[in-house]
PDB file of C-alpha atoms in Angstrom:
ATOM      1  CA  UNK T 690     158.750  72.415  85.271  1.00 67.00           C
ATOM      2  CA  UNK T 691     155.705  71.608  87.330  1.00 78.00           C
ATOM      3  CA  UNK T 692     155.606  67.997  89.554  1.00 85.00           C
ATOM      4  CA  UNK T 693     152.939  67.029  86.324  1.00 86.00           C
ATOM      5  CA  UNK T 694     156.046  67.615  83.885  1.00 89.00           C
ATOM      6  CA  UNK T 695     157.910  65.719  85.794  1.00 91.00           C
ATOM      7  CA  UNK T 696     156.247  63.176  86.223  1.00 92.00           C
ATOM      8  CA  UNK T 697     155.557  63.033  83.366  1.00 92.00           C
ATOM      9  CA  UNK T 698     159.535  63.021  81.824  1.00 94.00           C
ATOM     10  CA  UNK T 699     160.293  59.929  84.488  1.00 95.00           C
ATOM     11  CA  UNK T 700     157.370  58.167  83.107  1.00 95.00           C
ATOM     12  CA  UNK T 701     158.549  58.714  78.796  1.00 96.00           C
ATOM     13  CA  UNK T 702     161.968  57.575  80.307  1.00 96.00           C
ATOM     14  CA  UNK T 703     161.251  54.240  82.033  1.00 97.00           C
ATOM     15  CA  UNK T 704     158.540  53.659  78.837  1.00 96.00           C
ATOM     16  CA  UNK T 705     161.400  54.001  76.251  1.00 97.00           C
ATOM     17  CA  UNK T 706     163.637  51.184  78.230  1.00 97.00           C
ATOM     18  CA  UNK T 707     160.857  49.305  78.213  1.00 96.00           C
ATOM     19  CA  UNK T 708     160.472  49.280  74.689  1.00 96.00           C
ATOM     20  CA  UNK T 709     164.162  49.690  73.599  1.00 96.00           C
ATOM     21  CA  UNK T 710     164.669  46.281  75.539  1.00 94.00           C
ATOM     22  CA  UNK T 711     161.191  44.439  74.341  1.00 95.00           C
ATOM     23  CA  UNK T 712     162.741  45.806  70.580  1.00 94.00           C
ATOM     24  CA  UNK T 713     165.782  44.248  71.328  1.00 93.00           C
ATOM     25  CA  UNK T 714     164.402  40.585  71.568  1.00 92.00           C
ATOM     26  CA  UNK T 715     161.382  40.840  69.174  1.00 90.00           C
ATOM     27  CA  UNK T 716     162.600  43.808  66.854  1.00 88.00           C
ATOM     28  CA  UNK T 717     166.219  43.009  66.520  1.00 90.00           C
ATOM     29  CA  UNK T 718     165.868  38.815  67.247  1.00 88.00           C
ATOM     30  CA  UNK T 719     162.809  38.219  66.123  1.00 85.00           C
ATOM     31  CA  UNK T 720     161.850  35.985  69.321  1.00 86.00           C
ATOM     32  CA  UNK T 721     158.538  37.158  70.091  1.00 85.00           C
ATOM     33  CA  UNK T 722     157.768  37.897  73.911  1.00 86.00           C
ATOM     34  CA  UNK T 723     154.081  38.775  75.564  1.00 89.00           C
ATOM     35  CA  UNK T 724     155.639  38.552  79.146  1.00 89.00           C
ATOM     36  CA  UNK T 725     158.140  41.631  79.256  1.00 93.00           C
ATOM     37  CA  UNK T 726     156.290  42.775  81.933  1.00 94.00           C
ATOM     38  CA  UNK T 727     157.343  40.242  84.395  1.00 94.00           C
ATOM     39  CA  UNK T 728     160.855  41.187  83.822  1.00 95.00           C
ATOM     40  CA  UNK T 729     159.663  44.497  84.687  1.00 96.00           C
ATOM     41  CA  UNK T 730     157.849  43.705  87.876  1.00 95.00           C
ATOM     42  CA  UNK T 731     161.286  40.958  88.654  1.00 96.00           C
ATOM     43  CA  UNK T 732     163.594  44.382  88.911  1.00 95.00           C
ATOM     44  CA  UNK T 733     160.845  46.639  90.480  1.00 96.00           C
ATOM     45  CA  UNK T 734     160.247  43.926  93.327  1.00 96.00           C
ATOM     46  CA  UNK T 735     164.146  43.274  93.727  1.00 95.00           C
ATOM     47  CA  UNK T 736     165.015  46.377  93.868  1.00 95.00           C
ATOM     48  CA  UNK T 737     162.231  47.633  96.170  1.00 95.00           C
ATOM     49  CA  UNK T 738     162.719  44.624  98.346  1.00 94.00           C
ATOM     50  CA  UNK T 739     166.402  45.490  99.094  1.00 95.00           C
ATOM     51  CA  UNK T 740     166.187  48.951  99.785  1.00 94.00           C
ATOM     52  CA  UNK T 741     163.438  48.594 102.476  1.00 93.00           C
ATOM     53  CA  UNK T 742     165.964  45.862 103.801  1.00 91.00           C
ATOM     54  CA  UNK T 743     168.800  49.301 103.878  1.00 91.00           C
ATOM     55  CA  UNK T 744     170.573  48.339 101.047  1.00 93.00           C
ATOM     56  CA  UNK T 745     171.594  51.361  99.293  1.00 94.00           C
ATOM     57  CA  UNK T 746     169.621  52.847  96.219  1.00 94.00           C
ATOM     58  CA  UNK T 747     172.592  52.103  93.593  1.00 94.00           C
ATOM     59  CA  UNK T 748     173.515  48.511  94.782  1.00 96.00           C
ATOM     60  CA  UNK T 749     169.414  47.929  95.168  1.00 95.00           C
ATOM     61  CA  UNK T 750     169.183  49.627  91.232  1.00 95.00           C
ATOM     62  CA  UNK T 751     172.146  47.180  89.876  1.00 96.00           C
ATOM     63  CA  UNK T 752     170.638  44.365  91.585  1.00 96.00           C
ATOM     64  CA  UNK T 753     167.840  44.581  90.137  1.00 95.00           C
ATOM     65  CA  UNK T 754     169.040  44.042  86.656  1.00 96.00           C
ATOM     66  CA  UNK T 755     171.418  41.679  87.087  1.00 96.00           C
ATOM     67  CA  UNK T 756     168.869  39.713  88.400  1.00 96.00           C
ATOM     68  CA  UNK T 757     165.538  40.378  85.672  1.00 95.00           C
ATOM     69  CA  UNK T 758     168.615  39.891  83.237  1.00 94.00           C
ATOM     70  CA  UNK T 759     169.480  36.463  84.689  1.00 94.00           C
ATOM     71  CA  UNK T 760     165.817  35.632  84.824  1.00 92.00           C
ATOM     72  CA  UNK T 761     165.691  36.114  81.029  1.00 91.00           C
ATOM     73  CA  UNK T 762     168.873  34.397  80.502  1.00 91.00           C
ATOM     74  CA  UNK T 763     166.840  31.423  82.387  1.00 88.00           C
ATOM     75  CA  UNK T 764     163.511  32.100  80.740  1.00 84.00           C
ATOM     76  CA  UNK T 765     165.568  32.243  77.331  1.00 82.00           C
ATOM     77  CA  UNK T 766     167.499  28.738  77.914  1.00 83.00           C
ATOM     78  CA  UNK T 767     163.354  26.948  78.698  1.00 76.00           C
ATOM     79  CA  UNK T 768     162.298  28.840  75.834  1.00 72.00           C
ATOM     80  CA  UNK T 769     164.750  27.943  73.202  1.00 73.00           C
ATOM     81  CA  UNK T 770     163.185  24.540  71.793  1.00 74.00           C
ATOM     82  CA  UNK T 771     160.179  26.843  71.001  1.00 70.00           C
ATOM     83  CA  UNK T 772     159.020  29.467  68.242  1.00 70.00           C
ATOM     84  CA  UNK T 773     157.263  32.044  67.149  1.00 68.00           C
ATOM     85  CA  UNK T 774     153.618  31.271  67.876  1.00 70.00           C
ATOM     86  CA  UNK T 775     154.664  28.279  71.154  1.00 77.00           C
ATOM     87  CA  UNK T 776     157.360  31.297  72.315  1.00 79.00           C
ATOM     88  CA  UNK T 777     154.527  33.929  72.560  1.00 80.00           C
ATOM     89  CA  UNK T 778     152.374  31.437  74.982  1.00 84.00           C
ATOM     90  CA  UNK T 779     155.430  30.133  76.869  1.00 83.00           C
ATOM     91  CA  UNK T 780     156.463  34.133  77.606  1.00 85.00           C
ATOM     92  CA  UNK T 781     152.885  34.707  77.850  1.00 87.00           C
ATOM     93  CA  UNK T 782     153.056  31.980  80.601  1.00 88.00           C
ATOM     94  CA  UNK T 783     155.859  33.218  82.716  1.00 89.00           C
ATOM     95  CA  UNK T 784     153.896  37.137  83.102  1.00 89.00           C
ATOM     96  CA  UNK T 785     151.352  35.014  84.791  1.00 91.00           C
ATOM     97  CA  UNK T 786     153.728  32.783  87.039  1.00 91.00           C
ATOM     98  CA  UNK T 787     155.153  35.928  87.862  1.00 92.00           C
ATOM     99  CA  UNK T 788     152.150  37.629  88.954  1.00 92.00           C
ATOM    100  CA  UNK T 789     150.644  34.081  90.720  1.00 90.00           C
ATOM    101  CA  UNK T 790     153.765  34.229  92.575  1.00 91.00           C
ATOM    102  CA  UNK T 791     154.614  37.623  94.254  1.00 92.00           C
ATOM    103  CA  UNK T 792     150.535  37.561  95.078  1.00 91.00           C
ATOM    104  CA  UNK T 793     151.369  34.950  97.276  1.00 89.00           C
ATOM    105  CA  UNK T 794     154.318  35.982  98.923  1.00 87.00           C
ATOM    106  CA  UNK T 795     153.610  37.526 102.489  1.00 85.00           C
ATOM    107  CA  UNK T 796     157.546  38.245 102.297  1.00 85.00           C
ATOM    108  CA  UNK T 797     156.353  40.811  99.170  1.00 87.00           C
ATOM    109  CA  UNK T 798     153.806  41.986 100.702  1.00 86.00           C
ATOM    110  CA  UNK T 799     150.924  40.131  98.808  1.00 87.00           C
ATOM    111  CA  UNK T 800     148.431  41.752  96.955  1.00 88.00           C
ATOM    112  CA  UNK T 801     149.284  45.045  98.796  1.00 89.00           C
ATOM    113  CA  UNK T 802     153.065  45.200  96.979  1.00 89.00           C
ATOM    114  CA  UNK T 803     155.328  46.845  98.944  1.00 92.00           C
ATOM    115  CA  UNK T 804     155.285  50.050 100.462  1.00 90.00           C
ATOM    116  CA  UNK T 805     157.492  53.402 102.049  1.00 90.00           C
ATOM    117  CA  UNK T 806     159.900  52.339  99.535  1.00 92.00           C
ATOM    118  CA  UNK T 807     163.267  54.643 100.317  1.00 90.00           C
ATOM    119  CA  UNK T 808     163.571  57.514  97.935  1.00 89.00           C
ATOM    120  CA  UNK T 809     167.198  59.328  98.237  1.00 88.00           C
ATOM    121  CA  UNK T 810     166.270  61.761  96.017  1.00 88.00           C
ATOM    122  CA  UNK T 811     163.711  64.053  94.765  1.00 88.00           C
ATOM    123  CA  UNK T 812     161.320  64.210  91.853  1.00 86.00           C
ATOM    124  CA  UNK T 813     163.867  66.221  89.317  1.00 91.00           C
ATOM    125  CA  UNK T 814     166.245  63.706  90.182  1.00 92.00           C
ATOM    126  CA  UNK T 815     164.097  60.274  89.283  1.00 93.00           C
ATOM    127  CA  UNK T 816     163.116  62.304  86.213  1.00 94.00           C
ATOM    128  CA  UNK T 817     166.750  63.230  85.059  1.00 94.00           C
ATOM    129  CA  UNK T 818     167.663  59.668  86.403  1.00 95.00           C
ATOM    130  CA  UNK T 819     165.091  57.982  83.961  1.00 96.00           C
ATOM    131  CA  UNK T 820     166.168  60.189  80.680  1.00 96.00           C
ATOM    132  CA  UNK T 821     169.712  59.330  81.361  1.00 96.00           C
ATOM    133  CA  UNK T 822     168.981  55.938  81.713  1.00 96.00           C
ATOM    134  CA  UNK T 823     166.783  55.989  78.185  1.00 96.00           C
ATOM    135  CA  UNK T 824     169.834  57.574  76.406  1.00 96.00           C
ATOM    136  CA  UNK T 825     171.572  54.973  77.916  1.00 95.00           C
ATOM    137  CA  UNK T 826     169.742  52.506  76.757  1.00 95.00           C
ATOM    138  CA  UNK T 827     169.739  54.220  73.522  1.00 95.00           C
ATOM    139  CA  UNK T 828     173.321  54.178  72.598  1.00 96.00           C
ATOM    140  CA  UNK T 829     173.883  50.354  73.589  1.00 94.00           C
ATOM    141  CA  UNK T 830     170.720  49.780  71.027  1.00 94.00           C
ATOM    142  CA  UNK T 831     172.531  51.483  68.631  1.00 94.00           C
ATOM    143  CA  UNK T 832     175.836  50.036  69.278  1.00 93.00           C
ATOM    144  CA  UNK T 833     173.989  46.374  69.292  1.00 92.00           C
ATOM    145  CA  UNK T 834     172.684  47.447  66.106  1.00 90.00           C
ATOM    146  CA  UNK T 835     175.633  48.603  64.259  1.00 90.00           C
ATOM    147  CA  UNK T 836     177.586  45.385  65.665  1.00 90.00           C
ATOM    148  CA  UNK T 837     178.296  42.349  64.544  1.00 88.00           C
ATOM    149  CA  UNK T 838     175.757  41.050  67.045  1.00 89.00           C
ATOM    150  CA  UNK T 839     173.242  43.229  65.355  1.00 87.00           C
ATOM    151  CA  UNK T 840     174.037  41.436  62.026  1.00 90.00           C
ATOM    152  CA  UNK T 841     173.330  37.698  63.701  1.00 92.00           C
ATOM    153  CA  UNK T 842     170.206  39.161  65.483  1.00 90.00           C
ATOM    154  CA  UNK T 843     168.983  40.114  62.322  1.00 90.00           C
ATOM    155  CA  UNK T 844     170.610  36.585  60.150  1.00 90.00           C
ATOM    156  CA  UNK T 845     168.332  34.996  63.295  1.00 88.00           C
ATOM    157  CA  UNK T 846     165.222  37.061  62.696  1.00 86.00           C
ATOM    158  CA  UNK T 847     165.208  36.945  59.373  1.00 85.00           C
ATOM    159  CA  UNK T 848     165.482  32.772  58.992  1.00 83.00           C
ATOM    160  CA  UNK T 849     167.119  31.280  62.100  1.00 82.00           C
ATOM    161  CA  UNK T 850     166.958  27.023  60.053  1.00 83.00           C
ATOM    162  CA  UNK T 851     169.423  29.046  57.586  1.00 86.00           C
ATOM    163  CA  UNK T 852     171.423  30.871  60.619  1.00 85.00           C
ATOM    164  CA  UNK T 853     172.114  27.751  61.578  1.00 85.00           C
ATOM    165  CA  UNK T 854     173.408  26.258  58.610  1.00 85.00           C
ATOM    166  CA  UNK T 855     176.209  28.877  58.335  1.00 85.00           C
ATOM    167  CA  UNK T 856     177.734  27.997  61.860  1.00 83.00           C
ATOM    168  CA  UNK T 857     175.937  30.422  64.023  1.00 84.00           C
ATOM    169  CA  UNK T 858     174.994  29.273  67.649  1.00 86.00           C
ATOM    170  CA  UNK T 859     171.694  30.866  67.326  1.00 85.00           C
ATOM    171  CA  UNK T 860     170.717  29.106  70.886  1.00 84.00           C
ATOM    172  CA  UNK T 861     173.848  31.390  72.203  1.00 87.00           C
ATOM    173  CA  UNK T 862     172.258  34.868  70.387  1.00 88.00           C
ATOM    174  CA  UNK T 863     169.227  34.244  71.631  1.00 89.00           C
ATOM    175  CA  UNK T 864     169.786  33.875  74.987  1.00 90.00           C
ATOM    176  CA  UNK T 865     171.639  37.120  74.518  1.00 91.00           C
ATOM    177  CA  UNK T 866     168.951  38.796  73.404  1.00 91.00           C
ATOM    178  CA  UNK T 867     167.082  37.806  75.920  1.00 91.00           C
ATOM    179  CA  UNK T 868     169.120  38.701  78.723  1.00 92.00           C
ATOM    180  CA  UNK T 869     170.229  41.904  77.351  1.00 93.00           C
ATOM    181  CA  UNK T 870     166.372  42.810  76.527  1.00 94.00           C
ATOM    182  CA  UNK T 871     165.236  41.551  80.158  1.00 95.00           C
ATOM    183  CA  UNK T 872     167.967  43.785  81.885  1.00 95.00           C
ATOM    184  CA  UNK T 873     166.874  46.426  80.475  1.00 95.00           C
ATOM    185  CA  UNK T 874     163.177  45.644  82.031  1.00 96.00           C
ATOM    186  CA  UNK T 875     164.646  45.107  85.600  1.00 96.00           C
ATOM    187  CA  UNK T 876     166.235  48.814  85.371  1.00 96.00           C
ATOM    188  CA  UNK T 877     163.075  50.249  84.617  1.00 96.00           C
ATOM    189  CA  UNK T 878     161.623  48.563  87.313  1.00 96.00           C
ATOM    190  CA  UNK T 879     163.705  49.939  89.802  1.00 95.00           C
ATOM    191  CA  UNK T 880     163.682  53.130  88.485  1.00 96.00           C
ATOM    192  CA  UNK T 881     159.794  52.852  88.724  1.00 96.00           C
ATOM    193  CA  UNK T 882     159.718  51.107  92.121  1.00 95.00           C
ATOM    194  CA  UNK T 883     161.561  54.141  93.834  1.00 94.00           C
ATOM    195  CA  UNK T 884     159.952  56.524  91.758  1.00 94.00           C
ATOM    196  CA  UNK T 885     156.971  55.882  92.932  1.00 92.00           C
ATOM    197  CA  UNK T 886     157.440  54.452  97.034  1.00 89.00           C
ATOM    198  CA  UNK T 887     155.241  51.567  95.965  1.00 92.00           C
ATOM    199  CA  UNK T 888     154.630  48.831  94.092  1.00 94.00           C
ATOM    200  CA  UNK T 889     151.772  46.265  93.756  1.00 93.00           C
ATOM    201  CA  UNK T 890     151.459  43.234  91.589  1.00 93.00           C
ATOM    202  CA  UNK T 891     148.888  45.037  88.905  1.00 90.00           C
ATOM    203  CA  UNK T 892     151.402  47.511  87.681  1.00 91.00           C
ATOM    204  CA  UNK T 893     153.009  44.088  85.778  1.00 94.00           C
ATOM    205  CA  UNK T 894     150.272  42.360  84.849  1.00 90.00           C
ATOM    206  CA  UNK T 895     149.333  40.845  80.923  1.00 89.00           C
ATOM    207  CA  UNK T 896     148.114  44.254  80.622  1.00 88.00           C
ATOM    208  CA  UNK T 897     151.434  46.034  80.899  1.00 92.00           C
ATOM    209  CA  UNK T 898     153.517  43.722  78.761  1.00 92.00           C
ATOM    210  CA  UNK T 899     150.626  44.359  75.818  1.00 89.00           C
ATOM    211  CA  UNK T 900     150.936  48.080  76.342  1.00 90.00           C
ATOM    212  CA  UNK T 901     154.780  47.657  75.843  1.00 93.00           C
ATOM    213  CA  UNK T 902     154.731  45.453  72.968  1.00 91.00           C
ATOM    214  CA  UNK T 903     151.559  48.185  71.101  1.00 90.00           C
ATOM    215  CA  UNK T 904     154.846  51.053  71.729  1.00 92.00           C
ATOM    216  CA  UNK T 905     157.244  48.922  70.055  1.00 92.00           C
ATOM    217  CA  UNK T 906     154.773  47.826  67.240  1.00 90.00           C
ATOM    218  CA  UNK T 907     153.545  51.276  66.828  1.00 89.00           C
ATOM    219  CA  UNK T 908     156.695  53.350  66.687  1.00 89.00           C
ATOM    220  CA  UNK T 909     158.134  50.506  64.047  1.00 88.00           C
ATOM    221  CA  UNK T 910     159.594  47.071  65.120  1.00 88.00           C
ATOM    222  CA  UNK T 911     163.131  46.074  64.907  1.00 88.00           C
ATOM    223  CA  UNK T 912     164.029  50.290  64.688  1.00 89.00           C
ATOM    224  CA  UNK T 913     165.275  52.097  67.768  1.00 92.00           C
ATOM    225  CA  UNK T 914     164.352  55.200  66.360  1.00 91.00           C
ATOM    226  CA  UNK T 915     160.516  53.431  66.184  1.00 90.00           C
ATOM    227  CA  UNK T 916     161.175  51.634  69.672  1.00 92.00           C
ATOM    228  CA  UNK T 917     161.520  55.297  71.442  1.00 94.00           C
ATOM    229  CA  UNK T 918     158.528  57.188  69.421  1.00 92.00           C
ATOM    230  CA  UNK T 919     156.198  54.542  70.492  1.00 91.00           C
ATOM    231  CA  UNK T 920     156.981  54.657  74.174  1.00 94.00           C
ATOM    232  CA  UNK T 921     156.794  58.994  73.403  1.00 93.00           C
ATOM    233  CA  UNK T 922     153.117  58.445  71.617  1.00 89.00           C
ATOM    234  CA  UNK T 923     151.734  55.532  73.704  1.00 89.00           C
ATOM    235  CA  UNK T 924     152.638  57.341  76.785  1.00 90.00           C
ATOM    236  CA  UNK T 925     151.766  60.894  76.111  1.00 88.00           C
ATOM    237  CA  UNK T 926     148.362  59.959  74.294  1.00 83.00           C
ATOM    238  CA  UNK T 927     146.425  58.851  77.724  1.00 79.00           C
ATOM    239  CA  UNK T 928     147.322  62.155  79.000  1.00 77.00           C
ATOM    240  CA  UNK T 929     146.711  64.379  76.079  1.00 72.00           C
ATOM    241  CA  UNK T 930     143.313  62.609  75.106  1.00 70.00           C
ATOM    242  CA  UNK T 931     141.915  61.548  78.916  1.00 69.00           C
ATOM    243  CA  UNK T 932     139.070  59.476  77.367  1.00 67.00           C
ATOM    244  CA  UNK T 933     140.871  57.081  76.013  1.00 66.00           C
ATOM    245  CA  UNK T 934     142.334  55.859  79.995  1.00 68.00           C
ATOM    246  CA  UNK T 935     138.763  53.931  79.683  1.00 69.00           C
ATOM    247  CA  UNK T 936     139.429  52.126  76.680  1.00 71.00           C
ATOM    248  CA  UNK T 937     143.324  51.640  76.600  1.00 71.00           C
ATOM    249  CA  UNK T 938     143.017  48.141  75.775  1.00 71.00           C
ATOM    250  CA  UNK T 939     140.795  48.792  72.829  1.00 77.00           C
ATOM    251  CA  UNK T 940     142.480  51.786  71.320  1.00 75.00           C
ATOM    252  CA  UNK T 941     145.577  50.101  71.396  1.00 74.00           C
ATOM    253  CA  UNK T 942     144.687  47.134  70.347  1.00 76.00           C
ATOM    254  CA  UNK T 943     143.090  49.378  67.184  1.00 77.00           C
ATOM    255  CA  UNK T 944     146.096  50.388  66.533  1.00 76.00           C
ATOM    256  CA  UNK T 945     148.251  47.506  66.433  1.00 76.00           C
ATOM    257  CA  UNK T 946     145.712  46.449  63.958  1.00 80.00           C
ATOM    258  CA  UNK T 947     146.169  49.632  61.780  1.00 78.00           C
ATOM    259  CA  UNK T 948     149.600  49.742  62.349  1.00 76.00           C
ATOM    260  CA  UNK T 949     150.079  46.021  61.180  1.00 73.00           C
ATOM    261  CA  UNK T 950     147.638  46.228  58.193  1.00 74.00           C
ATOM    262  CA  UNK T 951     148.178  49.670  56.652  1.00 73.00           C
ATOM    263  CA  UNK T 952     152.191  50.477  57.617  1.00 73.00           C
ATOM    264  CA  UNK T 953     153.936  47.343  58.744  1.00 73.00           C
ATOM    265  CA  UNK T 954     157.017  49.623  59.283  1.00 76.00           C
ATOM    266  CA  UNK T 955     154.867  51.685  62.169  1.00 79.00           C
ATOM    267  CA  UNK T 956     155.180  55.459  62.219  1.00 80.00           C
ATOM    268  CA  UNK T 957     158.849  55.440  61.633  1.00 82.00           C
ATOM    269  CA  UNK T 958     158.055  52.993  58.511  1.00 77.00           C
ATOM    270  CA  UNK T 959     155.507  55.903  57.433  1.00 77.00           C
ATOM    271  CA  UNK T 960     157.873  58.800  58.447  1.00 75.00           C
ATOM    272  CA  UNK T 961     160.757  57.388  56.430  1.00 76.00           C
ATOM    273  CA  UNK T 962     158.505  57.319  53.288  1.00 75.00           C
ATOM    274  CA  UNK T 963     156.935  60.508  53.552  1.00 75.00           C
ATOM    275  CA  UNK T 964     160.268  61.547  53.443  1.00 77.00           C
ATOM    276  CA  UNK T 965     161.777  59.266  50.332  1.00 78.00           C
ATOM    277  CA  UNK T 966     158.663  60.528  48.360  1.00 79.00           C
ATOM    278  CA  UNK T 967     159.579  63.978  49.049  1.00 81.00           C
ATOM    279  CA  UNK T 968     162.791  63.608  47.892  1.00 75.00           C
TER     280      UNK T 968
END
């Protein structure tokens, strides 16, 4: 493969555990969150940050979610006397903290990000790094899922007052959620931050957290199998169609539209009954 293809492969990868962890608290908890991004930017800048300061890639990698993964536990507890429409704001909020924050941070370099981050290895290995983290990511969705965790995600999603009335901590769940979903976002960020040798605070903005909420919604919320063909469509269509770089917000935003109005379900939704009706 060509530097284009490979790029290209690390980019699907850190897309999918993006969206596999934004499906985890919206798809599989049903707590709706327009700030994954920050998480995002919290393990990219921690794990940048450390390996300029020598710290080696893995411990600066692990770091990094353990801390955008305590940041959601955090973000999760301030959150949790708040729903549905007040959650979306209040996440919507903390993207913007986030980004208000590092700007101003000479210690993070500012506006500029930071820069000459260390990268021990080469492109084929950030590429094969990012795909093994996506399967990763993959299996635990699945596990989560098939789990009895998956079955009080999905008691909370589906009406958390009556959740509660059975004797499950849904405040406990939640935060869960959140802090599994959010860990997920710092590995990706580290992933990207090495990937790339530089990071600024623009690559997290509201902009980002919209794009990985349209892959989630696209591909089918609350299905894994939807979760990773969104973050395959949403990433690949930029670069198979050019035009639509200029109007990302807008053709996305089409689609969610579409998407919401025509096939709830998303593509997977439509895939799985093309398929029943064929049978």
């Amino acid at each position: 493969m060509g530097i284009y293809e490979i790029s290209l492969a690390t980019v699907v990868g850190i897309n999918i555990i993006l969206a596999l962890g934004l499906n985890m608290i919206s798809g599989f908890c049903g707590q709706i969150s327009l700030g994954h991004a920050a998480f995002y930017g919290v393990g990219a800048y921690t794990a940048a940050s450390l390996s300029v300061s020598g710290v080696p890639f893995v411990l600066s990698l692990l770091a990094g979610v353990v801390i955008a993964g305590l940041f959601g536990v955090i973000i999760g507890v301030a959150a949790l006397r708040v729903r549905e429409d007040f959650l979306a704001i209040t996440t919507m909020g903390i993207g913007f903290l986030f980004l208000g924050f590092v700007r101003k941070q000479e210690w993070l370099g500012g506006e500029f990000g930071i820069a000459r981050i260390p990268q021990p290895m080469d492109a084929e290995g950030y590429a094969a790094l990012a795909i093994a983290a996506a399967i990763l990511m993959l299996l635990v969705s699945i596990h989560v899922r098939r789990s009895w965790m998956g079955e009080i995600f999905r008691a909370i999603a589906s009406d958390e007052d009556a959740a509660k009335s059975i004797g499950i901590n849904t405040a406990r769940y939640k935060l869960w959620a959140f802090g599994l979903g959010t860990a997920s976002a710092g590995l990706a960020g580290g992933i990207y931050a090495h990937f790339y040798d530089i990071i600024v605070p623009d690559a997290f903005d509201f902009i980002q957290s919209i794009t990985i909420l349209a892959m989630v919604v696209v591909g089918g919320i609350g299905s894994t199998a939807g979760a990773v063909l969104g973050a395959i469509l949403l990433t690949l269509m930029p670069e198979l169609f050019r035009f639509i770089n200029d109007y990302k917000l807008l053709v996305y935003g089409g689609l969610l539209i579409v998407v919401m109005r025509f096939s709830p379900g998303g593509v997977i939704g439509l895939v799985k009954l093309v398929v029943r009706r064929i049978r």
